[in-house]
Amino acid sequence: MSNSEIQKTESQQVSTTTHWTQCLINDTSDAMMEIVSLETSLSVKKCLESPTIYEVTKNLPAKNIIKAVREIILNSARTFKFSENMDLSQATILASDLISYFKNESLEDIVQMFKMARQGELGSGKGRLDHDVVFNVFVPAYLDKKAEIREKQIINENKRLNEPAEEMSDYARQKFEELSQILSARRIDKPSTPVINHHQMWLKSLKNNVKTLSLQELYEEKSKAMKSDESVFNEAIKIYQNEIDSREQK
């Protein structure tokens, strides 16, 4: 994905967050229905892709964000036995502190955290929803779960990119046979010029052939070339890497 496409996606994500936040504080909206609707579409994995609160503050006044988080808190407080009568000032202060603490997380994280807290997935607050329970029970438990999921995603992605090939492709077999002939020719001291010309022709052909390979195949062929001590593979490795970089930027 190109930089412009990445920026476009990030901008769309910020716009989505800004939209539901504005809906939440709209006097004519049903705040509870907005929150419940948002909760049904959220997951911790989706929160990993959401814009940070810091990014959202570039599009929304801090006052509006505090109001939105306050509505989220009050909506959850109604479900806790000893917090159902939380007043506006208590919710406002808690919202402000949460926003400050979660500045590098997302507003969606706050929504997801309270949803999981109500469902008992973050430990027991014993019917309470106050500063002590939120910051000493719910926040640490939620961020731990988020960190675990992020780590698993990184491990899975690394495994996918570095998984060794089970079988050499027909293309790879042909390529290594050609290179083997080149190396054999050098070992028996044949004139170097024809060999160099042949190698250059192969490299020129390789620049076109790599475009027909999948990204996974490119990683596999590059890995095999890197395992060889022969210098003739150096240019081939560069060709594979250039094609990989080109693909990953799109």
CSV table of C-alpha atoms in Angstrom, one decimal:
chain,number,residue,atom,x,y,z
A,1,MET,CA,0.0,0.0,0.0
A,2,SER,CA,1.4,3.4,-1.0
A,3,ASN,CA,1.9,6.3,1.5
A,4,SER,CA,-1.0,8.2,-0.1
A,5,GLU,CA,-3.3,5.1,0.3
A,6,ILE,CA,-2.2,4.7,3.9
A,7,GLN,CA,-2.9,8.3,4.7
A,8,LYS,CA,-6.3,8.1,3.0
A,9,THR,CA,-7.3,5.0,5.1
A,10,GLU,CA,-6.1,6.7,8.3
A,11,SER,CA,-8.1,9.8,7.4
A,12,GLN,CA,-11.3,7.7,6.8
A,13,GLN,CA,-10.8,6.0,10.2
A,14,VAL,CA,-10.5,9.4,11.9
A,15,SER,CA,-13.6,10.5,10.1
A,16,THR,CA,-15.6,7.5,11.2
A,17,THR,CA,-14.6,8.0,14.9
A,18,THR,CA,-15.4,11.7,14.6
A,19,HIS,CA,-18.8,10.9,13.2
A,20,TRP,CA,-20.0,8.5,15.9
A,21,THR,CA,-18.5,10.8,18.6
A,22,GLN,CA,-20.6,13.8,17.2
A,23,CYS,CA,-23.7,11.6,17.1
A,24,LEU,CA,-23.1,10.5,20.7
A,25,ILE,CA,-23.2,14.1,22.0
A,26,ASN,CA,-26.0,15.3,19.7
A,27,ASP,CA,-28.9,16.5,21.9
A,28,THR,CA,-31.4,14.8,19.5
A,29,SER,CA,-29.7,11.4,19.4
A,30,ASP,CA,-30.3,8.4,21.6
A,31,ALA,CA,-26.9,8.1,23.3
A,32,MET,CA,-27.5,4.6,24.7
A,33,MET,CA,-28.6,3.3,21.2
A,34,GLU,CA,-25.5,4.9,19.6
A,35,ILE,CA,-23.2,3.3,22.2
A,36,VAL,CA,-24.8,-0.2,21.9
A,37,SER,CA,-24.7,0.0,18.1
A,38,LEU,CA,-21.0,0.9,18.2
A,39,GLU,CA,-20.3,-1.9,20.7
A,40,THR,CA,-21.8,-4.6,18.5
A,41,SER,CA,-19.3,-3.7,15.7
A,42,LEU,CA,-16.2,-3.5,17.9
A,43,SER,CA,-13.5,-5.9,19.0
A,44,VAL,CA,-10.1,-5.5,20.5
A,45,LYS,CA,-8.6,-6.4,17.1
A,46,LYS,CA,-10.6,-3.6,15.5
A,47,CYS,CA,-9.5,-1.2,18.2
A,48,LEU,CA,-5.9,-1.9,17.1
A,49,GLU,CA,-6.7,-0.3,13.8
A,50,SER,CA,-8.6,2.7,15.2
A,51,PRO,CA,-7.1,6.2,15.4
A,52,THR,CA,-5.6,7.3,18.7
A,53,ILE,CA,-7.3,10.0,20.8
A,54,TYR,CA,-4.4,12.3,20.0
A,55,GLU,CA,-5.2,12.0,16.3
A,56,VAL,CA,-8.9,12.6,16.9
A,57,THR,CA,-8.3,15.7,18.9
A,58,LYS,CA,-7.0,17.3,15.7
A,59,ASN,CA,-10.5,17.1,14.3
A,60,LEU,CA,-12.6,17.5,17.4
A,61,PRO,CA,-12.6,19.9,20.4
A,62,ALA,CA,-11.5,18.4,23.6
A,63,LYS,CA,-14.8,19.4,25.2
A,64,ASN,CA,-16.7,17.2,22.7
A,65,ILE,CA,-14.5,14.2,23.3
A,66,ILE,CA,-15.0,14.6,27.1
A,67,LYS,CA,-18.8,14.7,26.6
A,68,ALA,CA,-18.7,11.6,24.5
A,69,VAL,CA,-16.6,9.6,27.0
A,70,ARG,CA,-18.8,10.9,29.8
A,71,GLU,CA,-21.9,9.4,28.0
A,72,ILE,CA,-20.0,6.1,27.7
A,73,ILE,CA,-19.3,6.1,31.4
A,74,LEU,CA,-22.8,7.0,32.4
A,75,ASN,CA,-24.2,4.3,30.2
A,76,SER,CA,-22.1,1.7,31.8
A,77,ALA,CA,-22.6,3.0,35.4
A,78,ARG,CA,-26.3,2.2,35.1
A,79,THR,CA,-25.4,-1.5,35.0
A,80,PHE,CA,-23.2,-1.5,38.1
A,81,LYS,CA,-25.1,-2.0,41.4
A,82,PHE,CA,-23.3,0.7,43.4
A,83,SER,CA,-22.7,3.1,40.5
A,84,GLU,CA,-26.1,3.6,39.0
A,85,ASN,CA,-26.5,7.0,40.6
A,86,MET,CA,-23.1,8.4,39.4
A,87,ASP,CA,-23.5,12.1,39.0
A,88,LEU,CA,-22.5,14.3,36.0
A,89,SER,CA,-19.5,15.8,37.7
A,90,GLN,CA,-18.0,12.4,38.8
A,91,ALA,CA,-18.5,11.1,35.2
A,92,THR,CA,-16.9,14.3,33.7
A,93,ILE,CA,-13.8,14.0,35.9
A,94,LEU,CA,-13.4,10.3,35.2
A,95,ALA,CA,-13.8,10.9,31.4
A,96,SER,CA,-11.1,13.6,31.5
A,97,ASP,CA,-8.7,11.4,33.3
A,98,LEU,CA,-9.4,8.4,31.0
A,99,ILE,CA,-8.8,10.6,27.9
A,100,SER,CA,-5.5,11.7,29.3
A,101,TYR,CA,-4.4,8.2,30.1
A,102,PHE,CA,-5.6,6.7,26.8
A,103,LYS,CA,-4.2,9.5,24.6
A,104,ASN,CA,-2.1,6.9,22.7
A,105,GLU,CA,-5.0,4.5,22.5
A,106,SER,CA,-8.4,5.1,20.8
A,107,LEU,CA,-11.9,6.2,21.8
A,108,GLU,CA,-13.0,2.8,20.6
A,109,ASP,CA,-10.7,1.2,23.2
A,110,ILE,CA,-12.6,3.0,25.9
A,111,VAL,CA,-16.0,1.8,24.5
A,112,GLN,CA,-14.6,-1.8,24.2
A,113,MET,CA,-13.1,-1.7,27.8
A,114,PHE,CA,-16.4,-0.7,29.4
A,115,LYS,CA,-18.3,-3.3,27.4
A,116,MET,CA,-15.9,-6.0,28.5
A,117,ALA,CA,-16.0,-4.7,32.1
A,118,ARG,CA,-19.8,-5.1,32.2
A,119,GLN,CA,-19.5,-8.6,30.8
A,120,GLY,CA,-17.1,-9.6,33.6
A,121,GLU,CA,-14.1,-10.1,31.3
A,122,LEU,CA,-11.8,-7.7,33.1
A,123,GLY,CA,-12.2,-8.9,36.7
A,124,SER,CA,-14.7,-7.9,39.3
A,125,GLY,CA,-15.3,-4.3,40.5
A,126,LYS,CA,-17.8,-5.7,43.0
A,127,GLY,CA,-20.6,-3.6,41.7
A,128,ARG,CA,-18.6,-0.4,41.7
A,129,LEU,CA,-17.6,1.9,38.8
A,130,ASP,CA,-15.3,4.6,40.2
A,131,HIS,CA,-11.8,5.9,39.7
A,132,ASP,CA,-10.3,3.2,41.9
A,133,VAL,CA,-11.9,0.3,40.1
A,134,VAL,CA,-11.5,1.7,36.6
A,135,PHE,CA,-7.8,2.6,36.9
A,136,ASN,CA,-6.6,-0.3,39.1
A,137,VAL,CA,-8.8,-3.1,37.8
A,138,PHE,CA,-10.4,-2.5,34.4
A,139,VAL,CA,-7.7,-0.4,32.6
A,140,PRO,CA,-4.7,-2.7,33.4
A,141,ALA,CA,-6.7,-5.8,32.5
A,142,TYR,CA,-7.9,-4.4,29.2
A,143,LEU,CA,-4.5,-3.1,28.1
A,144,ASP,CA,-2.9,-6.5,29.0
A,145,LYS,CA,-5.5,-8.2,26.8
A,146,LYS,CA,-4.9,-5.7,24.0
A,147,ALA,CA,-1.1,-6.2,24.2
A,148,GLU,CA,-1.5,-10.0,24.0
A,149,ILE,CA,-3.6,-9.8,20.9
A,150,ARG,CA,-1.2,-7.3,19.3
A,151,GLU,CA,1.8,-9.6,20.0
A,152,LYS,CA,-0.1,-12.6,18.5
A,153,GLN,CA,-0.8,-10.6,15.3
A,154,ILE,CA,2.9,-9.7,15.0
A,155,ILE,CA,4.0,-13.3,15.6
A,156,ASN,CA,1.5,-14.7,13.0
A,157,GLU,CA,2.6,-12.1,10.5
A,158,ASN,CA,6.3,-12.9,11.0
A,159,LYS,CA,5.5,-16.6,10.6
A,160,ARG,CA,3.6,-16.0,7.4
A,161,LEU,CA,6.5,-14.0,5.9
A,162,ASN,CA,9.3,-16.3,7.1
A,163,GLU,CA,7.7,-19.7,6.6
A,164,PRO,CA,10.1,-21.9,4.7
A,165,ALA,CA,9.0,-23.3,1.3
A,166,GLU,CA,8.1,-27.0,1.5
A,167,GLU,CA,9.0,-27.7,-2.1
A,168,MET,CA,11.0,-25.9,-4.7
A,169,SER,CA,9.0,-24.4,-7.6
A,170,ASP,CA,9.6,-25.3,-11.2
A,171,TYR,CA,10.8,-21.8,-11.8
A,172,ALA,CA,13.3,-22.0,-8.9
A,173,ARG,CA,14.5,-25.4,-10.1
A,174,GLN,CA,15.2,-24.1,-13.6
A,175,LYS,CA,16.9,-21.0,-12.2
A,176,PHE,CA,19.3,-23.0,-9.9
A,177,GLU,CA,20.1,-25.4,-12.7
A,178,GLU,CA,21.2,-22.5,-14.9
A,179,LEU,CA,23.3,-21.0,-12.1
A,180,SER,CA,24.8,-24.4,-11.4
A,181,GLN,CA,26.0,-24.6,-15.0
A,182,ILE,CA,27.6,-21.2,-14.6
A,183,LEU,CA,29.4,-22.2,-11.5
A,184,SER,CA,30.6,-25.5,-13.0
A,185,ALA,CA,31.9,-23.6,-16.0
A,186,ARG,CA,33.9,-21.4,-13.7
A,187,ARG,CA,35.3,-24.3,-11.7
A,188,ILE,CA,36.9,-25.9,-14.9
A,189,ASP,CA,38.4,-22.5,-15.9
A,190,LYS,CA,36.4,-22.0,-19.1
A,191,PRO,CA,36.8,-18.5,-20.6
A,192,SER,CA,35.1,-16.0,-18.4
A,193,THR,CA,33.5,-13.7,-21.0
A,194,PRO,CA,30.8,-16.2,-22.2
A,195,VAL,CA,29.9,-17.0,-18.6
A,196,ILE,CA,29.6,-13.4,-17.6
A,197,ASN,CA,27.5,-12.7,-20.7
A,198,HIS,CA,25.3,-15.6,-19.9
A,199,HIS,CA,24.9,-14.6,-16.3
A,200,GLN,CA,23.9,-11.0,-17.4
A,201,MET,CA,21.4,-12.4,-19.7
A,202,TRP,CA,19.9,-14.5,-16.9
A,203,LEU,CA,19.7,-11.5,-14.6
A,204,LYS,CA,18.0,-9.4,-17.3
A,205,SER,CA,15.5,-12.2,-17.7
A,206,LEU,CA,15.0,-12.5,-14.0
A,207,LYS,CA,14.0,-8.8,-13.7
A,208,ASN,CA,11.0,-9.7,-15.9
A,209,ASN,CA,10.3,-13.1,-14.4
A,210,VAL,CA,10.0,-11.8,-10.8
A,211,LYS,CA,6.9,-9.9,-11.8
A,212,THR,CA,5.1,-13.2,-12.4
A,213,LEU,CA,5.8,-14.5,-8.9
A,214,SER,CA,3.6,-14.0,-5.8
A,215,LEU,CA,4.9,-12.1,-2.8
A,216,GLN,CA,5.3,-15.4,-0.9
A,217,GLU,CA,7.3,-16.9,-3.8
A,218,LEU,CA,9.5,-13.8,-3.9
A,219,TYR,CA,10.4,-14.3,-0.2
A,220,GLU,CA,11.1,-18.0,-0.8
A,221,GLU,CA,13.4,-17.4,-3.8
A,222,LYS,CA,15.2,-14.6,-2.0
A,223,SER,CA,15.7,-16.9,1.0
A,224,LYS,CA,17.2,-19.7,-1.1
A,225,ALA,CA,19.5,-17.3,-2.9
A,226,MET,CA,20.8,-15.9,0.4
A,227,LYS,CA,21.7,-19.3,1.6
A,228,SER,CA,24.3,-19.7,-1.1
A,229,ASP,CA,27.9,-18.5,-0.6
A,230,GLU,CA,28.3,-17.8,-4.3
A,231,SER,CA,28.6,-14.1,-5.2
A,232,VAL,CA,26.6,-14.6,-8.4
A,233,PHE,CA,23.5,-14.6,-6.3
A,234,ASN,CA,24.1,-11.1,-4.9
A,235,GLU,CA,22.4,-9.3,-7.9
A,236,ALA,CA,19.6,-11.8,-7.9
A,237,ILE,CA,18.9,-11.1,-4.2
A,238,LYS,CA,18.8,-7.3,-5.0
A,239,ILE,CA,16.3,-8.0,-7.8
A,240,TYR,CA,14.0,-10.0,-5.5
A,241,GLN,CA,14.2,-7.4,-2.7
A,242,ASN,CA,13.5,-4.5,-5.1
A,243,GLU,CA,10.3,-6.3,-6.3
A,244,ILE,CA,9.3,-7.1,-2.7
A,245,ASP,CA,9.7,-3.4,-1.8
A,246,SER,CA,7.7,-2.3,-4.8
A,247,ARG,CA,4.9,-4.7,-3.9
A,248,GLU,CA,4.7,-3.7,-0.2
A,249,GLN,CA,4.6,0.0,-1.0
A,250,LYS,CA,1.4,-0.5,-3.0
